[in-house]
Short mmCIF file of C-alpha atoms and ligand atoms in Angstrom, two decimals:
data_model
loop_
_atom_site.label_atom_id
_atom_site.label_comp_id
_atom_site.label_asym_id
_atom_site.label_seq_id
_atom_site.Cartn_x
_atom_site.Cartn_y
_atom_site.Cartn_z
CA MET U 172 12.39 4.22 -17.98
CA ARG U 173 8.71 4.75 -17.45
CA LEU U 174 7.86 3.87 -21.02
CA ARG U 175 9.51 0.49 -20.70
CA PHE U 176 7.36 -0.39 -17.75
CA LEU U 177 4.27 1.00 -19.37
CA ILE U 178 4.85 -1.33 -22.31
CA ALA U 179 5.42 -4.26 -19.97
CA ALA U 180 2.18 -3.53 -18.14
CA THR U 181 0.30 -3.15 -21.42
CA LEU U 182 1.62 -6.44 -22.76
CA LEU U 183 0.65 -8.14 -19.56
CA ALA U 184 -2.83 -6.65 -19.71
CA LEU U 185 -3.18 -7.80 -23.30
CA ALA U 186 -1.97 -11.27 -22.44
CA ALA U 187 -4.44 -11.48 -19.58
CA GLY U 188 -7.21 -10.34 -21.92
CA CYS U 189 -6.43 -13.01 -24.53
CA ALA U 190 -5.84 -15.94 -22.24
CA THR U 191 -8.53 -18.57 -21.94
CA ASP U 192 -7.95 -18.56 -18.18
CA PRO U 193 -8.81 -15.02 -17.08
CA GLU U 194 -6.95 -15.42 -13.79
CA PRO U 195 -3.27 -14.60 -14.18
CA ALA U 196 -0.87 -16.94 -12.42
CA ALA U 197 0.52 -15.81 -9.09
CA ASP U 198 3.98 -15.14 -10.49
CA THR U 199 2.94 -12.78 -13.28
CA GLN U 200 3.64 -9.56 -11.41
CA PRO U 201 4.25 -6.67 -13.78
CA ALA U 202 7.81 -5.43 -14.02
CA THR U 203 8.45 -2.41 -11.83
CA ASP U 204 11.19 0.02 -10.95
CA GLU U 205 9.88 0.70 -7.49
CA PRO U 206 7.76 -1.49 -5.28
CA PRO U 207 3.97 -1.08 -5.15
CA PRO U 208 2.35 0.38 -2.04
CA ARG U 209 1.98 -1.93 0.90
CA LEU U 210 -1.53 -0.70 1.48
CA VAL U 211 -4.07 0.99 -0.76
CA VAL U 212 -7.02 2.55 1.06
CA LEU U 213 -10.01 3.22 -1.16
CA VAL U 214 -12.28 5.60 0.72
CA VAL U 215 -15.73 5.88 -0.80
CA LEU U 216 -17.43 8.86 0.81
CA ASP U 217 -21.03 7.97 0.18
CA GLN U 218 -22.93 10.84 -1.49
CA VAL U 219 -20.00 13.30 -1.42
CA GLY U 220 -20.47 14.39 -5.02
CA ASP U 221 -18.20 16.87 -6.74
CA TRP U 222 -20.36 19.87 -5.88
CA VAL U 223 -20.69 18.74 -2.27
CA LEU U 224 -16.94 18.65 -1.73
CA ASP U 225 -16.51 21.97 -3.54
CA GLU U 226 -19.06 23.56 -1.26
CA HIS U 227 -17.39 22.44 1.97
CA LEU U 228 -13.70 22.09 1.13
CA ALA U 229 -12.69 25.44 2.61
CA LEU U 230 -14.06 24.34 5.99
CA LEU U 231 -11.63 21.43 6.27
CA PRO U 232 -8.45 22.12 8.29
CA PRO U 233 -5.37 22.72 6.08
CA ALA U 234 -3.44 19.76 7.51
CA SER U 235 -6.30 17.30 7.16
CA LEU U 236 -6.05 14.33 4.84
CA MET U 237 -8.78 15.45 2.46
CA ARG U 238 -7.44 18.99 2.27
CA ARG U 239 -3.88 17.78 1.65
CA ALA U 240 -5.03 15.29 -0.95
CA TRP U 241 -6.82 18.17 -2.68
CA GLN U 242 -3.88 20.55 -2.45
CA GLU U 243 -0.94 18.20 -2.93
CA GLY U 244 -2.24 15.06 -4.59
CA ALA U 245 -3.79 14.05 -7.88
CA ARG U 246 -7.24 15.55 -8.25
CA HIS U 247 -9.89 14.63 -10.78
CA THR U 248 -13.60 14.91 -11.35
CA VAL U 249 -15.18 11.83 -12.86
CA ALA U 250 -18.72 11.16 -14.04
CA LEU U 251 -20.60 7.94 -13.43
CA PRO U 252 -21.70 6.76 -16.88
CA TYR U 253 -25.30 5.74 -16.15
CA ALA U 254 -28.67 7.10 -15.05
CA ASN U 255 -29.60 5.24 -11.86
CA THR U 256 -26.89 6.71 -9.62
CA ALA U 257 -27.22 4.72 -6.40
CA THR U 258 -24.83 3.19 -3.88
CA ALA U 259 -24.61 -0.37 -5.20
CA ALA U 260 -24.06 0.75 -8.79
CA GLY U 261 -21.46 3.35 -7.78
CA HIS U 262 -19.31 1.07 -5.64
CA ALA U 263 -19.40 -1.68 -8.26
CA THR U 264 -18.56 0.66 -11.15
CA LEU U 265 -15.57 2.18 -9.34
CA VAL U 266 -13.91 -1.22 -8.89
CA THR U 267 -15.00 -3.10 -12.01
CA GLY U 268 -14.45 -0.33 -14.57
CA VAL U 269 -17.71 -1.13 -16.35
CA ALA U 270 -21.28 0.22 -16.12
CA PRO U 271 -24.15 -1.49 -14.26
CA ALA U 272 -25.42 -2.95 -17.58
CA GLU U 273 -22.27 -5.09 -17.50
CA HIS U 274 -21.48 -5.55 -13.79
CA GLY U 275 -25.07 -6.31 -12.82
CA ALA U 276 -25.42 -4.25 -9.58
CA PHE U 277 -27.87 -1.86 -11.23
CA ALA U 278 -29.95 -0.91 -8.16
CA ASN U 279 -29.69 -1.05 -4.38
CA ALA U 280 -32.66 -3.38 -4.19
CA VAL U 281 -34.96 -5.31 -6.48
CA HIS U 282 -38.63 -6.20 -6.19
CA ASP U 283 -38.90 -9.87 -5.35
CA ALA U 284 -42.20 -11.57 -6.24
CA ALA U 285 -42.39 -13.31 -2.87
CA ARG U 286 -40.67 -10.88 -0.52
CA GLY U 287 -41.10 -7.46 -2.11
CA HIS U 288 -38.05 -5.32 -1.26
CA LEU U 289 -34.90 -7.41 -1.62
CA PRO U 290 -31.41 -5.90 -1.32
CA ILE U 291 -29.32 -6.65 -4.39
CA VAL U 292 -26.62 -8.21 -2.20
CA ASP U 293 -29.17 -10.60 -0.63
CA ASP U 294 -28.55 -13.86 -2.52
CA GLY U 295 -30.87 -15.92 -0.30
CA ALA U 296 -28.01 -18.32 0.37
CA HIS U 297 -25.34 -16.77 2.60
CA PRO U 298 -26.82 -15.82 5.98
CA VAL U 299 -25.68 -12.72 7.84
CA ILE U 300 -23.97 -13.85 11.03
CA GLY U 301 -26.29 -12.88 13.87
CA ASN U 302 -29.26 -12.23 11.55
CA PRO U 303 -29.87 -15.43 9.57
CA ASP U 304 -33.05 -14.10 7.94
CA SER U 305 -30.85 -11.75 5.89
CA HIS U 306 -28.30 -12.89 3.37
CA VAL U 307 -25.34 -11.10 1.87
CA SER U 308 -22.83 -11.97 -0.82
CA PRO U 309 -21.14 -10.38 -3.84
CA LEU U 310 -22.89 -12.78 -6.26
CA ALA U 311 -24.78 -9.91 -7.93
CA LEU U 312 -21.44 -8.93 -9.51
CA ARG U 313 -21.11 -10.45 -12.97
CA VAL U 314 -17.51 -9.37 -13.57
CA PRO U 315 -14.26 -9.30 -11.59
CA THR U 316 -13.21 -6.35 -9.43
CA VAL U 317 -9.79 -4.84 -8.81
CA GLY U 318 -9.78 -6.85 -5.58
CA ASP U 319 -10.34 -10.05 -7.55
CA ARG U 320 -7.39 -9.11 -9.79
CA LEU U 321 -5.21 -8.40 -6.76
CA HIS U 322 -6.18 -11.72 -5.22
CA ALA U 323 -5.31 -13.61 -8.41
CA ALA U 324 -2.08 -11.74 -9.07
CA THR U 325 -0.76 -12.38 -5.56
CA GLY U 326 -1.90 -15.98 -5.32
CA GLY U 327 -4.26 -15.01 -2.52
CA LYS U 328 -1.52 -13.43 -0.40
CA ALA U 329 -2.94 -9.91 -0.56
CA VAL U 330 -5.46 -9.04 2.15
CA ILE U 331 -8.64 -7.55 0.68
CA ALA U 332 -11.13 -6.14 3.17
CA GLY U 333 -14.17 -3.89 3.05
CA VAL U 334 -15.74 -2.07 5.99
CA SER U 335 -18.90 -0.01 5.77
CA MET U 336 -22.12 0.69 7.61
CA LYS U 337 -23.81 -0.65 4.43
CA ALA U 338 -23.50 -4.25 3.27
CA ARG U 339 -23.75 -3.30 -0.41
CA ALA U 340 -20.81 -0.89 -0.10
CA ALA U 341 -18.50 -3.29 1.77
CA VAL U 342 -19.36 -6.24 -0.46
CA LEU U 343 -19.57 -4.76 -3.96
CA ALA U 344 -16.48 -2.55 -3.65
CA THR U 345 -14.32 -5.54 -2.75
CA GLY U 346 -15.62 -8.44 -4.88
CA ARG U 347 -15.97 -12.19 -4.77
CA SER U 348 -12.45 -12.98 -3.58
CA ALA U 349 -12.35 -10.50 -0.70
CA ASP U 350 -11.10 -11.93 2.58
CA ILE U 351 -13.84 -10.14 4.43
CA ALA U 352 -16.56 -7.54 4.07
CA VAL U 353 -17.82 -6.08 7.33
CA PHE U 354 -21.05 -4.12 7.65
CA TYR U 355 -23.56 -2.89 10.21
CA ASP U 356 -26.82 -4.73 10.72
CA ASP U 357 -29.33 -2.73 12.77
CA ASP U 358 -31.37 -5.85 13.58
CA ILE U 359 -28.48 -7.19 15.68
CA PRO U 360 -27.33 -4.31 16.23
CA ALA U 361 -23.60 -4.64 15.54
CA LEU U 362 -21.00 -4.99 12.84
CA THR U 363 -21.08 -8.37 11.17
CA THR U 364 -20.26 -10.31 8.03
CA SER U 365 -21.88 -13.21 6.18
CA ALA U 366 -21.36 -16.89 5.54
CA TRP U 367 -19.90 -16.00 2.13
CA TYR U 368 -16.79 -14.83 3.99
CA ARG U 369 -17.09 -17.05 7.06
CA PRO U 370 -18.65 -20.39 6.06
CA ASP U 371 -18.37 -21.58 9.67
CA GLY U 372 -20.89 -18.88 10.65
CA ARG U 373 -18.59 -17.35 13.27
CA LEU U 374 -17.33 -13.79 13.42
CA PRO U 375 -13.56 -13.44 13.26
CA ASP U 376 -12.15 -12.90 16.75
CA TRP U 377 -11.18 -9.31 16.06
CA LEU U 378 -14.73 -8.45 14.99
CA ALA U 379 -16.28 -10.10 18.04
CA ALA U 380 -13.80 -8.14 20.17
CA PHE U 381 -14.71 -4.92 18.34
CA ASN U 382 -18.41 -5.45 19.01
CA ALA U 383 -17.69 -6.06 22.67
CA GLU U 384 -15.66 -2.87 22.87
CA TRP U 385 -18.10 -0.73 20.85
CA PRO U 386 -21.65 -1.73 21.88
CA VAL U 387 -24.11 0.42 19.97
CA GLU U 388 -26.15 1.34 23.05
CA ARG U 389 -23.07 2.97 24.59
CA THR U 390 -21.49 4.26 21.34
CA PHE U 391 -24.65 6.05 20.27
CA THR U 392 -24.62 9.14 22.44
CA THR U 393 -26.38 12.47 21.95
CA TRP U 394 -25.20 14.20 18.79
CA GLN U 395 -24.07 17.71 19.69
CA ARG U 396 -22.73 20.04 17.05
CA ARG U 397 -18.95 20.40 17.27
CA ALA U 398 -17.85 23.81 18.49
CA ASP U 399 -15.68 24.31 15.40
CA SER U 400 -18.38 23.32 12.97
CA PRO U 401 -19.81 26.40 11.29
CA CYS U 402 -23.53 26.55 11.06
CA VAL U 403 -25.68 29.16 9.41
CA VAL U 404 -29.21 27.78 9.35
CA ASP U 405 -29.82 24.73 11.51
CA ASP U 406 -33.57 24.82 11.04
CA ALA U 407 -33.95 24.97 7.26
CA PRO U 408 -37.17 23.98 5.50
CA GLY U 409 -37.07 20.51 3.95
CA GLU U 410 -34.86 18.91 6.62
CA GLY U 411 -36.18 15.72 8.23
CA PRO U 412 -38.07 14.59 10.20
CA PHE U 413 -36.62 11.13 10.66
CA LEU U 414 -37.96 8.45 13.02
CA GLY U 415 -38.67 10.87 15.84
CA TRP U 416 -35.76 13.21 15.17
CA ASN U 417 -36.57 16.67 13.89
CA ASN U 418 -34.15 19.14 12.32
CA VAL U 419 -32.19 20.96 15.02
CA PHE U 420 -29.29 20.01 17.28
CA PRO U 421 -28.87 18.23 19.64
CA TYR U 422 -30.07 14.77 18.60
CA ASP U 423 -30.80 12.44 21.49
CA PRO U 424 -30.97 8.68 20.80
CA ALA U 425 -33.82 8.50 23.31
CA ASP U 426 -35.97 10.65 21.00
CA SER U 427 -35.63 8.19 18.11
CA HIS U 428 -38.33 5.60 17.44
CA LYS U 429 -35.67 3.21 16.13
CA PRO U 430 -32.33 4.05 17.76
CA ASP U 431 -30.51 1.03 16.31
CA LYS U 432 -31.32 2.31 12.85
CA THR U 433 -30.90 6.00 13.66
CA PHE U 434 -27.36 5.26 14.88
CA GLY U 435 -26.30 4.89 11.24
CA TYR U 436 -27.77 8.34 10.53
CA SER U 437 -25.83 10.03 13.30
CA ALA U 438 -22.30 11.36 13.53
CA ALA U 439 -21.59 8.69 16.15
CA SER U 440 -21.44 6.12 13.37
CA THR U 441 -18.39 7.84 11.84
CA PRO U 442 -15.74 7.19 14.54
CA TYR U 443 -17.30 3.74 14.97
CA LEU U 444 -16.70 2.91 11.32
CA PHE U 445 -13.12 4.18 11.34
CA ALA U 446 -12.38 2.27 14.55
CA ALA U 447 -13.50 -0.86 12.73
CA GLY U 448 -11.18 0.06 9.87
CA ARG U 449 -8.26 0.35 12.29
CA SER U 450 -9.21 -3.00 13.83
CA VAL U 451 -9.14 -4.85 10.53
CA ILE U 452 -5.81 -3.25 9.55
CA GLU U 453 -4.32 -4.45 12.82
CA ALA U 454 -5.95 -7.89 12.92
CA GLU U 455 -5.06 -8.74 9.34
CA ALA U 456 -1.61 -7.09 9.54
CA MET U 457 -2.50 -5.00 6.49
CA GLY U 458 0.36 -3.05 4.96
CA ARG U 459 3.01 -4.96 6.90
CA ASP U 460 4.63 -6.99 4.14
CA GLU U 461 5.63 -6.42 0.52
CA VAL U 462 2.40 -7.85 -0.89
CA PRO U 463 0.02 -4.91 -1.41
CA ASP U 464 -3.24 -5.04 0.53
CA LEU U 465 -6.52 -3.33 -0.31
CA LEU U 466 -8.82 -1.80 2.29
CA VAL U 467 -12.12 -0.29 1.16
CA LEU U 468 -13.77 2.06 3.63
CA GLY U 469 -17.37 2.73 2.63
CA VAL U 470 -18.17 5.82 4.68
CA SER U 471 -21.96 5.79 4.92
CA GLY U 472 -22.76 8.58 7.41
CA THR U 473 -22.23 11.24 4.75
CA ASP U 474 -25.00 9.66 2.71
CA ARG U 475 -27.49 8.97 5.45
CA ILE U 476 -27.14 12.40 7.00
CA GLY U 477 -27.35 13.97 3.55
CA HIS U 478 -30.58 12.12 2.81
CA VAL U 479 -32.31 13.39 5.95
CA TRP U 480 -31.01 16.96 6.29
CA GLY U 481 -29.44 17.73 2.89
CA ALA U 482 -25.80 18.16 1.90
CA THR U 483 -25.67 21.85 2.85
CA SER U 484 -27.13 21.38 6.35
CA CYS U 485 -25.38 22.00 9.66
CA GLU U 486 -25.76 18.29 10.36
CA TYR U 487 -23.96 17.41 7.13
CA VAL U 488 -21.09 19.84 7.71
CA ASP U 489 -20.64 18.66 11.27
CA ASN U 490 -20.36 15.03 10.19
CA LEU U 491 -18.13 15.82 7.21
CA LEU U 492 -15.65 17.56 9.52
CA ARG U 493 -15.69 14.52 11.79
CA THR U 494 -15.17 12.24 8.78
CA ASP U 495 -12.16 14.27 7.64
CA ARG U 496 -10.78 14.20 11.20
CA GLU U 497 -11.16 10.43 11.40
CA LEU U 498 -9.48 10.00 8.01
CA THR U 499 -6.59 12.17 9.13
CA ALA U 500 -6.24 10.24 12.39
CA LEU U 501 -6.27 6.95 10.51
CA ALA U 502 -3.53 8.16 8.17
CA ARG U 503 -1.42 9.32 11.14
CA SER U 504 -1.88 6.01 12.94
CA LEU U 505 -0.14 4.08 10.16
CA PRO U 506 3.63 3.61 10.38
CA ALA U 507 5.65 6.28 8.54
CA ASP U 508 7.29 3.64 6.30
CA ALA U 509 4.00 1.96 5.52
CA ARG U 510 3.87 3.05 1.84
CA VAL U 511 0.15 3.83 1.81
CA THR U 512 -1.72 5.19 -1.19
CA TRP U 513 -5.08 6.85 -0.59
CA VAL U 514 -7.84 7.08 -3.17
CA ILE U 515 -10.77 9.15 -1.91
CA THR U 516 -13.87 9.24 -4.06
CA ALA U 517 -17.66 8.87 -3.93
CA ASP U 518 -20.32 6.53 -5.27
CA HIS U 519 -22.69 9.32 -6.43
CA GLY U 520 -23.68 12.87 -5.56
CA VAL U 521 -27.05 14.20 -4.47
CA ALA U 522 -29.72 16.81 -5.21
CA ARG U 523 -30.06 19.87 -3.05
CA LEU U 524 -33.17 19.96 -0.88
CA PRO U 525 -35.96 21.25 -3.17
CA GLU U 526 -36.64 23.97 -0.57
CA ARG U 527 -33.03 25.20 -0.94
CA ASN U 528 -32.53 24.60 -4.66
CA ALA U 529 -32.42 27.24 -7.39
CA VAL U 530 -33.71 24.56 -9.78
CA PRO U 531 -37.42 23.91 -9.24
CA GLY U 532 -37.96 20.31 -8.27
CA GLY U 533 -39.52 18.00 -5.74
CA ARG U 534 -40.12 14.56 -4.35
CA LEU U 535 -41.71 11.82 -6.47
CA SER U 536 -44.24 9.71 -4.62
CA GLY U 537 -43.70 5.98 -5.08
CA ALA U 538 -47.39 5.41 -4.32
CA GLN U 539 -48.37 7.83 -7.08
CA ILE U 540 -46.00 6.15 -9.55
CA LEU U 541 -47.53 2.75 -8.73
CA GLU U 542 -51.09 4.06 -8.98
CA THR U 543 -50.38 5.78 -12.31
CA ALA U 544 -48.76 2.60 -13.66
CA ARG U 545 -51.68 0.43 -12.50
CA SER U 546 -54.28 2.68 -13.97
CA ALA U 547 -52.42 2.93 -17.32
CA ALA U 548 -52.12 -0.87 -17.32
CA ARG U 549 -55.86 -1.30 -16.76
CA ALA U 550 -56.63 1.20 -19.52
CA ALA U 551 -54.38 -0.69 -21.96
CA LEU U 552 -55.03 -4.32 -21.02
CA GLY U 553 -58.25 -4.35 -18.97
CA GLU U 554 -58.79 -5.42 -15.37
CA GLY U 555 -56.02 -7.55 -13.97
CA ASP U 556 -52.94 -7.60 -11.77
CA TRP U 557 -50.29 -6.26 -14.13
CA ILE U 558 -47.87 -4.29 -11.98
CA ALA U 559 -45.93 -6.00 -9.18
CA GLY U 560 -44.01 -3.16 -7.56
CA TYR U 561 -41.76 -0.12 -7.73
CA GLN U 562 -38.30 -0.42 -6.21
CA SER U 563 -35.11 1.67 -6.53
CA SER U 564 -36.38 3.58 -9.61
CA SER U 565 -37.48 0.38 -11.37
CA LEU U 566 -41.03 -0.75 -12.07
CA TYR U 567 -41.70 -4.49 -12.06
CA PHE U 568 -44.50 -6.26 -13.94
CA THR U 569 -46.30 -9.37 -12.71
CA ALA U 570 -45.96 -12.62 -14.69
CA ALA U 571 -49.23 -11.73 -16.44
CA GLY U 572 -47.83 -8.30 -17.23
CA ASP U 573 -44.57 -9.79 -18.53
CA ALA U 574 -46.55 -11.97 -20.92
CA ARG U 575 -47.80 -8.78 -22.57
CA GLY U 576 -44.65 -6.81 -21.77
CA ALA U 577 -44.23 -4.84 -25.01
CA GLU U 578 -47.81 -3.52 -24.99
CA LEU U 579 -47.82 -2.90 -21.23
CA GLY U 580 -44.40 -1.25 -21.26
CA ALA U 581 -45.37 1.25 -23.94
CA ALA U 582 -48.64 2.23 -22.21
CA VAL U 583 -47.15 2.55 -18.72
CA ALA U 584 -43.99 4.34 -19.84
CA ALA U 585 -46.11 6.95 -21.64
CA ALA U 586 -48.30 7.52 -18.56
CA LEU U 587 -45.31 7.81 -16.21
CA THR U 588 -43.47 10.16 -18.56
CA ASP U 589 -46.52 12.45 -18.35
CA LEU U 590 -46.21 12.77 -14.57
CA PRO U 591 -44.67 16.02 -13.29
CA GLY U 592 -41.08 15.45 -12.20
CA ILE U 593 -40.44 12.48 -14.47
CA GLU U 594 -38.09 13.02 -17.38
CA ARG U 595 -38.94 9.73 -18.97
CA ALA U 596 -39.67 6.07 -18.22
CA TYR U 597 -37.67 3.56 -20.25
CA GLY U 598 -38.29 -0.10 -21.02
CA PHE U 599 -35.53 -2.53 -20.05
CA ARG U 600 -36.53 -4.47 -23.18
CA ASP U 601 -35.43 -1.45 -25.26
CA ARG U 602 -31.92 -1.35 -23.82
CA ALA U 603 -30.14 -2.22 -27.08
CA THR U 604 -31.90 0.56 -28.99
CA LEU U 605 -31.37 3.07 -26.18
CA ALA U 606 -27.66 2.24 -26.06
CA GLY U 607 -27.35 3.44 -29.66
CA SER U 608 -29.50 6.56 -29.22
CA GLU U 609 -28.28 10.07 -29.99
CA SER U 610 -29.71 11.25 -26.66
CA SER U 611 -27.21 11.09 -23.80
CA VAL U 612 -30.00 10.49 -21.27
CA ASP U 613 -31.19 7.50 -23.32
CA ARG U 614 -27.67 6.07 -23.35
CA LEU U 615 -27.22 6.69 -19.61
CA ALA U 616 -30.51 4.87 -19.01
CA ALA U 617 -29.36 1.91 -21.12
CA ALA U 618 -26.13 1.73 -19.09
CA SER U 619 -28.27 1.15 -15.96
CA MET U 620 -29.99 -1.90 -17.51
CA PRO U 621 -28.32 -5.30 -17.34
CA ALA U 622 -29.75 -8.08 -19.47
CA ASP U 623 -31.66 -10.84 -17.68
CA VAL U 624 -33.07 -8.91 -14.73
CA ASP U 625 -36.72 -8.84 -13.68
CA ALA U 626 -37.02 -5.04 -13.77
CA ASP U 627 -39.22 -3.77 -16.61
CA LEU U 628 -39.20 0.05 -16.62
CA LEU U 629 -36.60 2.53 -15.39
CA VAL U 630 -38.05 5.80 -14.11
CA VAL U 631 -35.70 8.74 -14.70
CA PRO U 632 -36.60 11.81 -12.63
CA ALA U 633 -36.42 15.27 -14.18
CA ALA U 634 -33.67 17.65 -13.01
CA GLY U 635 -34.30 18.73 -9.40
CA TRP U 636 -36.61 15.77 -8.74
CA PHE U 637 -35.97 12.47 -7.00
CA ASN U 638 -37.75 9.51 -5.40
CA GLU U 639 -39.07 10.35 -1.94
CA LEU U 640 -37.67 8.49 1.07
CA SER U 641 -40.19 6.45 3.02
CA ASP U 642 -38.53 7.24 6.37
CA VAL U 643 -38.36 10.99 5.77
CA PRO U 644 -41.97 11.99 5.07
CA GLY U 645 -42.21 15.31 3.26
CA GLY U 646 -38.51 16.09 3.63
CA GLY U 647 -34.98 15.07 2.80
CA THR U 648 -33.30 14.51 -0.51
CA ASN U 649 -32.04 11.76 -2.80
CA HIS U 650 -29.93 10.85 -5.83
CA GLY U 651 -30.48 8.25 -8.55
CA THR U 652 -30.69 10.48 -11.61
CA PRO U 653 -28.52 11.12 -14.69
CA TRP U 654 -27.99 14.81 -13.84
CA ASP U 655 -24.51 16.14 -13.17
CA TYR U 656 -25.05 16.79 -9.45
CA ASP U 657 -25.69 13.05 -9.02
CA ARG U 658 -23.19 11.69 -11.55
CA ARG U 659 -20.08 13.79 -10.91
CA VAL U 660 -17.81 12.74 -8.07
CA PRO U 661 -14.31 13.76 -7.00
CA VAL U 662 -11.27 11.50 -7.08
CA LEU U 663 -8.48 12.61 -4.75
CA MET U 664 -5.31 10.53 -4.68
CA TRP U 665 -2.59 11.09 -2.14
CA GLY U 666 0.36 9.33 -0.60
CA TYR U 667 2.84 6.83 -1.90
CA GLY U 668 3.45 6.94 -5.65
CA VAL U 669 1.04 9.82 -6.33
CA GLU U 670 2.18 12.79 -8.39
CA ARG U 671 0.63 16.24 -8.23
CA VAL U 672 -1.98 16.50 -10.98
CA VAL U 673 -5.01 18.75 -11.29
CA THR U 674 -7.37 18.23 -14.18
CA GLU U 675 -10.26 20.40 -15.25
CA ASP U 676 -11.76 17.82 -17.62
CA VAL U 677 -14.42 15.43 -16.40
CA ALA U 678 -13.19 11.87 -16.90
CA ASP U 679 -15.26 8.71 -17.04
CA ALA U 680 -15.64 7.10 -13.59
CA ARG U 681 -15.03 3.69 -15.15
CA ARG U 682 -11.34 4.64 -15.29
CA VAL U 683 -11.07 4.50 -11.49
CA ALA U 684 -10.76 0.69 -11.59
CA ALA U 685 -7.79 0.80 -13.96
CA THR U 686 -6.30 3.51 -11.76
CA LEU U 687 -6.56 1.33 -8.66
CA ALA U 688 -5.04 -1.59 -10.57
CA ALA U 689 -2.16 0.61 -11.73
CA ILE U 690 -1.50 1.72 -8.16
CA LEU U 691 -1.55 -1.88 -6.93
CA GLY U 692 0.63 -3.03 -9.82
CA VAL U 693 -1.82 -5.66 -11.04
CA PRO U 694 -3.73 -6.07 -14.31
CA ALA U 695 -7.03 -4.21 -14.39
CA PRO U 696 -10.23 -6.24 -14.78
CA GLU U 697 -10.33 -7.27 -18.45
CA ASP U 698 -13.13 -5.00 -19.60
CA ALA U 699 -12.30 -2.07 -17.32
CA MET U 700 -12.09 1.25 -19.12
CA GLN U 701 -8.57 2.48 -19.79
CA PRO U 702 -6.37 4.39 -19.31
CA PRO U 703 -5.79 5.01 -15.59
CA LEU U 704 -6.31 8.58 -14.39
CA ALA U 705 -3.18 10.72 -14.43
CA GLY U 706 -1.11 11.10 -11.29
CA VAL U 707 -0.35 7.56 -10.28
CA GLU U 708 2.66 5.47 -11.11
CA THR U 709 1.09 3.82 -14.15
CA ALA U 710 4.54 2.56 -15.08
CA ARG U 711 4.04 -0.53 -13.00
ZN1 ZN D 853 -24.45 5.85 -1.87
#
């Protein structure tokens, strides 16, 4: 029985791959012996790498969603197949099934000649509603997502929505044909979307109502540690400080220099995010009809809190327990016959705080990287303005530097590679050679380098090292490296259509996209890595 449907799905995938029109017609639903889920919830727990979940799993209540998914569902560890393990790249890889070199979202931000720091989702064309100086769209994505496939396969009837505190998570994990991507903008401060999704420049009514019900100044209350949250060392070296907050409970918004920003780094942002998830499910009637819908929840608090205090801190544990509680409450709030499939994963892991790490390591200074690059450039090419900036692990040359790119790249890469804490600096122009290298780190670096981007050198930190965070002077931690603690993330599947599977092997994270497509019963994006992970009804 299953084989027949597997063949049908394979034929359909092949047909879609060969067709000149990559969008399948609305009536080409794969054959199936049981209906697809009505709702698939993709939960991307930002920064909850494989080791992070392992460390804290025993603290989660036995009846909680994450614990049950672990104990009763399909459980995998997957590895992101590239070096620059950041949020944009992770979300895009999970839903496109290809590496950043192909999907294009290779970094969270790029260095723009005119503006400096420019988020990768800022296309300069689709204003954020309520903050028209910022722009957000999924145009950085060069390939279709699972959401795009679902949209095409259902003739636009499926509802595809993303909700996150971060624009890049909500936008890149859904794709160009999403109905809406909702994210927090601390300049407003409120949840919002962009003109890409709402060309009339107005928030949907449900979102305006949400913002009225959940004003940040009232939602952001003092963060007290939950009584049931275990805590060994609240005041560990390397934690914080962050915008006026130090490193021990409680955290009072009044102590923060920038409370609208700090809100996203507090546990208060977690129930806020899940409330927004419930609002979009209700407003868009997600999971109510036979056409499967896709909701992506980009849970950002885990990442922000991890950056400031580390993933083994009391702050982190407290927020992770709240996240699990919110997930469980969301699952319970859905009707019993809703046919919901949950896929819980992460966009990258994280390094331990250097002060709490058995591996010696530390924080790389962006200023030192820039100064080293500029001085190596002057030594190689003479006086001049050769280096434009350093952003999200990438070094950018000026136009003058680009004109002598090969010479400049070799000199600067050698100088950066000599810095303590840097494994190696790689030239984007060498991506083809690196892709064929025998060194796995070289290949992972190449997979972080799309063609036709302005970035010139990729800086790969040594194990235990990472780029410092400008808002957490002298403390905190980061990701963005090719080492296992950053690349390996869990995939927990639970609910409708999921079989109990536990694997010990580490699979390629690119297979998550095909897995989501199999669950939804639609063709995977054409170039997405196959096959789906075990444990889902791949027969569809
Ligand atoms: Zn992230």
